Tab-separated table of C-alpha atoms in Angstrom:
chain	number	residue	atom	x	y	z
A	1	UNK	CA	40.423	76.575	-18.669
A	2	UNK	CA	38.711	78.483	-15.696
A	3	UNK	CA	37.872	77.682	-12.261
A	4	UNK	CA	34.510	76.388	-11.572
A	5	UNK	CA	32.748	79.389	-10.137
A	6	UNK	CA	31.142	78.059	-7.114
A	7	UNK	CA	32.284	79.875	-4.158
A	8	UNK	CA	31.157	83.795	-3.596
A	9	UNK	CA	34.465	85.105	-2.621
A	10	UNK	CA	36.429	87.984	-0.943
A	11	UNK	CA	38.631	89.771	-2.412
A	12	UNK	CA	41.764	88.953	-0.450
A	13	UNK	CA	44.171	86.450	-0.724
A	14	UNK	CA	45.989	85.130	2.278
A	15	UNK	CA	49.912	84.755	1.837
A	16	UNK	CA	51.048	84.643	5.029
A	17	UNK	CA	49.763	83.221	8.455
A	18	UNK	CA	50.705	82.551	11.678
A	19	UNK	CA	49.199	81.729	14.760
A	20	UNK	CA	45.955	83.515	14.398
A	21	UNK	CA	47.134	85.948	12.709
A	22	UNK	CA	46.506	86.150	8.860
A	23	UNK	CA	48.578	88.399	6.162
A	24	UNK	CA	47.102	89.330	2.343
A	25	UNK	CA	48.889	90.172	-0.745
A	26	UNK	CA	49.510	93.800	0.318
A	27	UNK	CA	50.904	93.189	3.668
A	28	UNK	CA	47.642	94.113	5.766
A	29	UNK	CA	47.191	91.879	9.139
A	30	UNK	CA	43.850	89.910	10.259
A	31	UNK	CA	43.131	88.209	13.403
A	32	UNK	CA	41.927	85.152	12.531
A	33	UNK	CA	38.457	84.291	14.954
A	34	UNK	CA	37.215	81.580	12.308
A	35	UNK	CA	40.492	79.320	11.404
A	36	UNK	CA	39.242	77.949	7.686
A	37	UNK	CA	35.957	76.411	8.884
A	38	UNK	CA	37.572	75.288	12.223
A	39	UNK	CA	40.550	73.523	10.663
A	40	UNK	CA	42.862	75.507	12.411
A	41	UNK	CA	43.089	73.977	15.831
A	42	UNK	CA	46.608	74.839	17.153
A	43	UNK	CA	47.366	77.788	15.162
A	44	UNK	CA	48.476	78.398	11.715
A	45	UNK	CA	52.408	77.149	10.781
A	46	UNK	CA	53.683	75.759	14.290
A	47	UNK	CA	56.968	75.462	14.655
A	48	UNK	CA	55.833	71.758	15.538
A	49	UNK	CA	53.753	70.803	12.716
A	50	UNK	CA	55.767	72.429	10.350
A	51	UNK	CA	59.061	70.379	11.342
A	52	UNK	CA	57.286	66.914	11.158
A	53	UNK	CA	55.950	67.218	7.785
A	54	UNK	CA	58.505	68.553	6.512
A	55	UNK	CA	60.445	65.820	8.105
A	56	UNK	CA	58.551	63.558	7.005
A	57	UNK	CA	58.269	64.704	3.065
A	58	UNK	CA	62.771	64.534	3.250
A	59	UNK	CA	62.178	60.654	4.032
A	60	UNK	CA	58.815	59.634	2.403
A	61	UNK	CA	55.439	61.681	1.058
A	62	UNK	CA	53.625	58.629	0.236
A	63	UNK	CA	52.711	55.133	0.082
A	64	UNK	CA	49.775	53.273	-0.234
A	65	UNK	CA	47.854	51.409	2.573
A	66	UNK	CA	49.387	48.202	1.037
A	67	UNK	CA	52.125	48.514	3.444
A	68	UNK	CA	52.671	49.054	7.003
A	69	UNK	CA	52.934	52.724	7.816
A	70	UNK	CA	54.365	52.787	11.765
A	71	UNK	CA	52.906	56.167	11.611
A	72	UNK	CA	49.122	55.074	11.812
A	73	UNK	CA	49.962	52.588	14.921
A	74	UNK	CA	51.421	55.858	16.727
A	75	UNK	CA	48.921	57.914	15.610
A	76	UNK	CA	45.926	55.837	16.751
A	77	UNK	CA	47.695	55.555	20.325
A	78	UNK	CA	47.876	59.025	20.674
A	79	UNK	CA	44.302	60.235	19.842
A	80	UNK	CA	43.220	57.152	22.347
A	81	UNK	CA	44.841	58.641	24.932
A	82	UNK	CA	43.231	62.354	23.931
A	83	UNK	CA	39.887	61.476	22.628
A	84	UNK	CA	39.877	59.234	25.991
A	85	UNK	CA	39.040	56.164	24.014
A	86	UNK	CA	41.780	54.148	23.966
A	87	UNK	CA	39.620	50.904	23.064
A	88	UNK	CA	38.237	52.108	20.323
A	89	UNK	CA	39.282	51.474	16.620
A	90	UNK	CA	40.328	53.861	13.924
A	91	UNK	CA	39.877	53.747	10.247
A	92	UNK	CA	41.694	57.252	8.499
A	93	UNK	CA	40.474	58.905	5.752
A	94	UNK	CA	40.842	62.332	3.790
A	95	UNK	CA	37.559	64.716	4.650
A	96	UNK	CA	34.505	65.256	6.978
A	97	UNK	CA	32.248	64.266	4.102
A	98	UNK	CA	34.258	60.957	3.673
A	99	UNK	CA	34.473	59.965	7.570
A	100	UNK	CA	30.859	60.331	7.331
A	101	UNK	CA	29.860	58.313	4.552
A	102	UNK	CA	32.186	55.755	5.832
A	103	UNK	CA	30.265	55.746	8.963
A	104	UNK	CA	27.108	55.338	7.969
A	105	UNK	CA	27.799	52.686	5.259
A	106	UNK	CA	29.569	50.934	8.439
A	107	UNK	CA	26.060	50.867	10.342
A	108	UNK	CA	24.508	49.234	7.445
A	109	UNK	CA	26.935	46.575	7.220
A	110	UNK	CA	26.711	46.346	10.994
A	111	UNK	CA	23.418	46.269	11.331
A	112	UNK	CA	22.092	44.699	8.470
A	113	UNK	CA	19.324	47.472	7.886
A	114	UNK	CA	18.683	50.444	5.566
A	115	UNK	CA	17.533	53.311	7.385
A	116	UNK	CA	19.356	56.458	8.989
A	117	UNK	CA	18.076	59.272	11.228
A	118	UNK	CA	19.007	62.940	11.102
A	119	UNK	CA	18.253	66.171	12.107
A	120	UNK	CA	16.826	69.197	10.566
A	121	UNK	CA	19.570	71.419	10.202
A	122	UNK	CA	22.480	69.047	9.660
A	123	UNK	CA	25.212	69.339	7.667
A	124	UNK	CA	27.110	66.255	7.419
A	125	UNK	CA	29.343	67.051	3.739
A	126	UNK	CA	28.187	66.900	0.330
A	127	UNK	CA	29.320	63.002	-1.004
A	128	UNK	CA	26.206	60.990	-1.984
A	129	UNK	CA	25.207	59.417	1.737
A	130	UNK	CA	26.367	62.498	3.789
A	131	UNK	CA	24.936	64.912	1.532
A	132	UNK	CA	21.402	62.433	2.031
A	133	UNK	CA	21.273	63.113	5.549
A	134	UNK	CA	22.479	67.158	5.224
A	135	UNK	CA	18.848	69.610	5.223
A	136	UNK	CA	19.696	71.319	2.260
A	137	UNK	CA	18.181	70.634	-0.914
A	138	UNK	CA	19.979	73.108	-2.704
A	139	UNK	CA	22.845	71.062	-2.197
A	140	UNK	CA	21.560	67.915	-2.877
A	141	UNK	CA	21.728	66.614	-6.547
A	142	UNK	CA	18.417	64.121	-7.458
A	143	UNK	CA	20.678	61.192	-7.477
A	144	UNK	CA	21.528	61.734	-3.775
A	145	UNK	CA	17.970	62.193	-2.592
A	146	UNK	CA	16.525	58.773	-1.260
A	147	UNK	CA	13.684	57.653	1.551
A	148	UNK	CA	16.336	55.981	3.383
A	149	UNK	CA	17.241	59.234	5.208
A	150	UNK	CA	14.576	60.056	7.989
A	151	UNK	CA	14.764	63.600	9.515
A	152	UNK	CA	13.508	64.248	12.710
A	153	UNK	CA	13.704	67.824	15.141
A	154	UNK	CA	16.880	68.434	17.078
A	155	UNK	CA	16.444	67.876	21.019
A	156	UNK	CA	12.207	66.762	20.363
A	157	UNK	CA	12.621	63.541	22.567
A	158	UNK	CA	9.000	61.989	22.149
A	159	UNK	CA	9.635	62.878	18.213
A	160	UNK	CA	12.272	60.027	17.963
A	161	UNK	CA	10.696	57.937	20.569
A	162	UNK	CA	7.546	57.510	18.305
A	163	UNK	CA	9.689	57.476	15.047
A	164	UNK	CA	11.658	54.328	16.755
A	165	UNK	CA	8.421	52.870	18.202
A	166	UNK	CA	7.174	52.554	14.721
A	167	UNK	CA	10.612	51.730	12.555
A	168	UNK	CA	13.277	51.194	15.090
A	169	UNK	CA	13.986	47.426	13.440
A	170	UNK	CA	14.768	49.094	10.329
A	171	UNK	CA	16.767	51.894	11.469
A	172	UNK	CA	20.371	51.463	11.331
A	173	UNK	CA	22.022	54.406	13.127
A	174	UNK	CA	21.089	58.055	14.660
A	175	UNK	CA	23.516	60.943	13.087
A	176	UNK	CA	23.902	64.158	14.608
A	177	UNK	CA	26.626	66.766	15.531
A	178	UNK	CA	26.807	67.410	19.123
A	179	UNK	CA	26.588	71.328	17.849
A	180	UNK	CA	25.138	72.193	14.722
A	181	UNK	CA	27.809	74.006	13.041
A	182	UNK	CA	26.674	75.359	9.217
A	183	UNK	CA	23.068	75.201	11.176
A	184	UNK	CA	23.883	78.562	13.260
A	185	UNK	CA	25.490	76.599	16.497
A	186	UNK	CA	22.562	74.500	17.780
A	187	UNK	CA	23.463	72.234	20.433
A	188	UNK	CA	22.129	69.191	21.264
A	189	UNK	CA	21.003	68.869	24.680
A	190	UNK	CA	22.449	66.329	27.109
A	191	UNK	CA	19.232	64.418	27.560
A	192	UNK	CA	18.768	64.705	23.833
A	193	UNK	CA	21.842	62.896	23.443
A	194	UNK	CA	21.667	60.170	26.409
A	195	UNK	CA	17.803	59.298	24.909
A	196	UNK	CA	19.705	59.028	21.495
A	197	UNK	CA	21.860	56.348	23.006
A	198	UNK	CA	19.124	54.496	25.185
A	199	UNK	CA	16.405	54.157	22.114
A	200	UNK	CA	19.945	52.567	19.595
A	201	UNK	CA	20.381	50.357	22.426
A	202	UNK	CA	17.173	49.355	23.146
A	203	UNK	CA	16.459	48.809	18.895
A	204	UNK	CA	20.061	47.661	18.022
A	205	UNK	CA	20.813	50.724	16.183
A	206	UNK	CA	24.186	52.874	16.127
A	207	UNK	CA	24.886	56.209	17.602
A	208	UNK	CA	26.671	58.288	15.395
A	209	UNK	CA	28.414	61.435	16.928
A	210	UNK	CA	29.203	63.774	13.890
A	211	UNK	CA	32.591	65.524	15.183
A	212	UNK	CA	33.978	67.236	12.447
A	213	UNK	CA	33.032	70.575	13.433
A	214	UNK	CA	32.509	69.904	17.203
A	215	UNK	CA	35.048	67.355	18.062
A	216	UNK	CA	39.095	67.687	18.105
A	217	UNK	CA	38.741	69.808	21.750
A	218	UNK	CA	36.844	72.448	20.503
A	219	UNK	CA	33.781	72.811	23.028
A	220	UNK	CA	36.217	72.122	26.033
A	221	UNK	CA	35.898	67.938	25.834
A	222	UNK	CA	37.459	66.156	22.861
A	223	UNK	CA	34.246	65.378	21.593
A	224	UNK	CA	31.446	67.940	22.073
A	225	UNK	CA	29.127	64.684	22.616
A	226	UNK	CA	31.451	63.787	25.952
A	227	UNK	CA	29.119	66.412	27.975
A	228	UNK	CA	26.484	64.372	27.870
A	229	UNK	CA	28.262	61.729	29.469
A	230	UNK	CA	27.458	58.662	27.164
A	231	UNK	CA	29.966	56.847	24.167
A	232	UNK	CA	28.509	57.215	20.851
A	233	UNK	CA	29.612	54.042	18.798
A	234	UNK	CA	31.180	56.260	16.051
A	235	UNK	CA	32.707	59.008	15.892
A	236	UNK	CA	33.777	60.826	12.800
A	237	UNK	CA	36.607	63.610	13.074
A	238	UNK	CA	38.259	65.963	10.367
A	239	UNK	CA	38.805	70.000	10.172
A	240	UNK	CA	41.027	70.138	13.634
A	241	UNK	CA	42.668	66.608	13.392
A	242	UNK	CA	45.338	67.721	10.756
A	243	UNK	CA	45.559	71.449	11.301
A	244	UNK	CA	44.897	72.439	7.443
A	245	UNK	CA	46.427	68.897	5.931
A	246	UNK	CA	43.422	66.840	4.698
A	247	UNK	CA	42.873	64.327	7.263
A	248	UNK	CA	40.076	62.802	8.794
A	249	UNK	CA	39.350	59.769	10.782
A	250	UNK	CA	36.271	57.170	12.444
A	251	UNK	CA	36.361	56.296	15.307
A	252	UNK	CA	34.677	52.940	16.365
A	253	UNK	CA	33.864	51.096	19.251
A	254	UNK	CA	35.310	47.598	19.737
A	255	UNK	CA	31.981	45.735	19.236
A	256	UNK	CA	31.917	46.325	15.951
A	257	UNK	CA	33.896	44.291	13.899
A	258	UNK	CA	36.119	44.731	10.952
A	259	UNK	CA	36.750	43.057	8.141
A	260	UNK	CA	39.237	42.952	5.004
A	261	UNK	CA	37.465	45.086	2.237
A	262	UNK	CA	34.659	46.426	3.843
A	263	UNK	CA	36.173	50.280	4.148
A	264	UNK	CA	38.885	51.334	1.823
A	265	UNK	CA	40.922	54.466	0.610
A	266	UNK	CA	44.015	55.434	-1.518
A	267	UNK	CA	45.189	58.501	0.616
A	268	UNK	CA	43.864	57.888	3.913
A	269	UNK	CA	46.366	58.005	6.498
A	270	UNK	CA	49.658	58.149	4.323
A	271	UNK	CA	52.639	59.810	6.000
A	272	UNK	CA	52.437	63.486	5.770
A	273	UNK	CA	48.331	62.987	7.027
A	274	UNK	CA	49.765	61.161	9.951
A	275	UNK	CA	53.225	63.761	10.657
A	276	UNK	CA	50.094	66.491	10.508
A	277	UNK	CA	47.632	64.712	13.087
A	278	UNK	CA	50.494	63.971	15.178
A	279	UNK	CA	52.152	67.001	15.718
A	280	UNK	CA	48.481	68.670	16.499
A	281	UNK	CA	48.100	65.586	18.821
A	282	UNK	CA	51.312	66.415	20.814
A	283	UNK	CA	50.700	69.892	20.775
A	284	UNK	CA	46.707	69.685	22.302
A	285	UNK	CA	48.297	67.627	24.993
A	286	UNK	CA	51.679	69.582	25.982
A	287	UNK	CA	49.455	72.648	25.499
A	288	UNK	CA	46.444	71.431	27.003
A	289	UNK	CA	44.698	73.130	24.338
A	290	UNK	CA	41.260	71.287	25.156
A	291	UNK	CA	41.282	72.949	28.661
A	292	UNK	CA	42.224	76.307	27.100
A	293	UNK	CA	39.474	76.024	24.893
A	294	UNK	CA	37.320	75.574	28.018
A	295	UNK	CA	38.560	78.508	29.213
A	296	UNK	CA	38.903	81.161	26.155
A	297	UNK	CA	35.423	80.112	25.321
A	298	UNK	CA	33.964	80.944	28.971
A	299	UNK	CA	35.766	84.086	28.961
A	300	UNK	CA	34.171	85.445	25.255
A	301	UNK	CA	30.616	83.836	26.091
A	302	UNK	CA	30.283	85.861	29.384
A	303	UNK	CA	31.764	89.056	27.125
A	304	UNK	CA	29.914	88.354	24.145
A	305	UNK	CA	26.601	88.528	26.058
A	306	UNK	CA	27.557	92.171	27.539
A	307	UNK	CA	27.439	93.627	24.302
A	308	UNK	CA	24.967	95.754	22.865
A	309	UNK	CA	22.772	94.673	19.708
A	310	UNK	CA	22.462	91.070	19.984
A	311	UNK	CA	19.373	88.768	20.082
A	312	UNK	CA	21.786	85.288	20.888
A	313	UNK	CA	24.760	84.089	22.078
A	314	UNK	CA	25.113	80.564	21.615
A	315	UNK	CA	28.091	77.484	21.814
A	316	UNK	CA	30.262	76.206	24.342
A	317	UNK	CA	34.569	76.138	24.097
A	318	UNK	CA	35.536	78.035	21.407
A	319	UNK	CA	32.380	76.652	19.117
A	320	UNK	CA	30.668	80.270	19.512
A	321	UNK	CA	27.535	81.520	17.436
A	322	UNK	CA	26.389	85.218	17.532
A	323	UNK	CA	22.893	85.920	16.454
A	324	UNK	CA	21.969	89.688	15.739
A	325	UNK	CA	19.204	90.842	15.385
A	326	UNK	CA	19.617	91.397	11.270
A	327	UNK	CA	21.480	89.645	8.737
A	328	UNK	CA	24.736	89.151	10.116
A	329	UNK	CA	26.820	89.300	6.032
A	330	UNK	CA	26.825	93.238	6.415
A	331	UNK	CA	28.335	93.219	9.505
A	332	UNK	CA	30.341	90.538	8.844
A	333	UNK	CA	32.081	92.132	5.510
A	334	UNK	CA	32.582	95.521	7.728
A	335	UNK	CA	34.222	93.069	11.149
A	336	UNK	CA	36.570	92.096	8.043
A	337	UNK	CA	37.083	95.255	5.879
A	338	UNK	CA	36.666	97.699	8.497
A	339	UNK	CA	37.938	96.078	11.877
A	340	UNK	CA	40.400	93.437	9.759
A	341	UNK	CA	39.054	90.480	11.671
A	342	UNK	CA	37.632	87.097	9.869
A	343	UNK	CA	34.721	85.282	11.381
A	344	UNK	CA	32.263	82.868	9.535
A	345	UNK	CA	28.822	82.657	8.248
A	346	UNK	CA	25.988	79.868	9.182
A	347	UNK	CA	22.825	78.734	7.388
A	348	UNK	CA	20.601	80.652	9.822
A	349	UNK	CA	21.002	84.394	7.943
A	350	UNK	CA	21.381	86.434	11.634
A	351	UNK	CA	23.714	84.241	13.114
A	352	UNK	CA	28.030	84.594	12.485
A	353	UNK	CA	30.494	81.575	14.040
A	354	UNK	CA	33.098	82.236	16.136
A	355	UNK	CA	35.774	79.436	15.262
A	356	UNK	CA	38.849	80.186	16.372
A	357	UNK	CA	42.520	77.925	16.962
A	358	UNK	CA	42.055	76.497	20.469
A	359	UNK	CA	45.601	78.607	21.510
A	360	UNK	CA	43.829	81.694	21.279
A	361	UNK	CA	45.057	84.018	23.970
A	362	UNK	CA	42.663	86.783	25.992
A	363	UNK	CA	44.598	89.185	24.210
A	364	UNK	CA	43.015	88.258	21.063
A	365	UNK	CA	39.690	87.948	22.788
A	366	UNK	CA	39.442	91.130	23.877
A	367	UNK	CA	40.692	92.608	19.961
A	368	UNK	CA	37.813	91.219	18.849
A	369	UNK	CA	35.403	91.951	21.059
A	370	UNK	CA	36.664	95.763	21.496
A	371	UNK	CA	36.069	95.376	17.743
A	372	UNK	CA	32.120	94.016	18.350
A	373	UNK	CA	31.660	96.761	20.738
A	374	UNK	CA	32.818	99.303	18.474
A	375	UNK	CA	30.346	98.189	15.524
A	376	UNK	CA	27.634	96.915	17.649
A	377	UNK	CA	27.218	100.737	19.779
């Protein structure tokens, strides 16, 4: 047996890691500026996080959601108190794509109705709904494609007005990340999002604020949809939650209304998920890792957009998107090879992602962009 070959890959393999730094098989150092896709959100191996899963795997691994796990009560408490939604209700799961699926299949049963809006250039995961309402038919299979998915133009306001004017009674729910993540760090405007909330209102739809990428503190609010200053009624959350452990969660306002059966999973929220989303819970807050966030990200945004050789800079926190003006994979291979510094590619060919753990210190700001100015001269 071999593995599937669908990932182009690097040839380095990471053995070691801490904070954000990175070691391979023959001892050379990284600085990590890209944390897995944005999993890594307080750094890799914490003292913290380390001690309550392992903790937590001495008394119990797992157990199925057919028992009480006092874990998931603490848990939801905490992120309430974080995500500054403390009304709100919280179903865990295992991935992005998951927490996604699960929220859109909620809106259906909520609403009764079919239909789902997205945006050109979303990526929302790769399961059959989620991978619907992701712009990228390469990625999606013919079974997945379906007319229930209706894409519309990030941040074209009289676009969605007239698409809601004409089949706002079928339409079930609006999904879109606050920042386009895999689409080259687009961001959603703030009166982009407060429309998206007034037309679901006004039509009886559901506003769905993809966080996976953009949520978990990254853009300086918990949610990158906060800015605009408007609740979305879901809000789906993975990557950052667990720090590297598979964990994901929705998030859903109290209006909407469980019942037994209607969402379901065999690994969502066991204990070690939980000991990981905890400990990165505790540590955003005694950290204030959201605020830092604010702050790193100001700092390399002002510094980016000194350097030499670039078209773009894009993102807010530490959700940061470079655009050259070539294809950013050359320079991309030599920032790693050469300069021994990961960052991460985006669906737009010229843009790189700047994704790093929300402790990041100015010191490692100003490696990496002594590093840019270096390649960029």
């Amino acid at each position: 047996m071999k593995l599937f070959d669908v990932y182009p890959l690097y040839d380095i393999e990471i053995v070691k890691a801490e904070g954000s730094t990175v070691w391979d098989e023959k001892g050379e150092e990284y600085l990590d500026f890209y944390g897995g896709h944005a999993v890594i959100s307080i750094g890799h191996t914490h003292p913290r996080y380390v001690k309550r899963l392992t903790d937590q795997l001495g008394r119990v691994g797992f157990y199925s959601n057919s028992v009480r796990i006092s874990a998931q009560k603490e848990l939801v408490e905490k992120l309430g108190k974080l995500s500054g939604h403390d009304d709100y209700q919280l179903f865990l799961c295992n991935s992005g794509a998951e927490a996604n699926e699960n929220a859109m299949k909620l809106a259906s049963f909520h609403t009764g109705r079919k239909k789902i809006v997205a945006m050109h250039g979303a990526f929302h995961g790769r399961t059959s709904l989620a991978v619907a309402a992701t712009d990228n038919p390469n990625i999606t299979a013919p079974v997945n494609r379906t007319e229930n998915v209706i894409f519309v133009t990030l941040n074209n306001e009289q676009e969605l007005e007239k698409l809601f004017a004409t089949q706002g009674n079928e339409i079930a729910a609006v999904i879109l990340e606050g920042i386009q993540g895999v689409g080259g760090i687009r961001i959603a405007s703030d009166d982009y999002l407060r429309k998206i909330r007034s037309l679901c209102d006004r039509y009886g739809a559901l506003y769905i604020a993809d966080s996976v990428q953009c949520g978990c503190g990254r853009t300086g609010k918990y949610y990158s949809h906060d800015w605009a200053g408007v609740n979305a009624d879901i809000y789906t959350m993975a990557k950052g939650i667990g720090n590297g452990f598979p964990v994901a969660a929705v998030s859903i306002a109290p209006h909407i209304a469980p019942k037994y059966g209607m969402l379901g999973t065999t690994f969502g929220g066991n204990h070690l998920a939980c000991a990981a989303a905890l400990a990165v819970a505790e540590v955003m807050t005694e950290d204030k890792l959201v605020e830092n966030a604010k702050k790193m990200g100001d700092y390399l945004m002002t510094e980016l957009k000194k350097l030499p050789n670039i078209k773009e800079v894009r993102g807010k926190g530490l959700m940061i998107g470079v655009e050259l003006n070539e294809e950013s994979a050359p320079f991309r291979k030599r920032l790693l090879f050469d300069e021994h510094i990961f960052v991460g590619s985006s669906s737009d060919k010229n843009t790189f992602r700047l994704l790093p753990a929300l402790n990041i210190t100015q010191a490692h700001c100003d490696r990496l962009l002594a590093s840019l100015r270096k390649l960029l001269a």
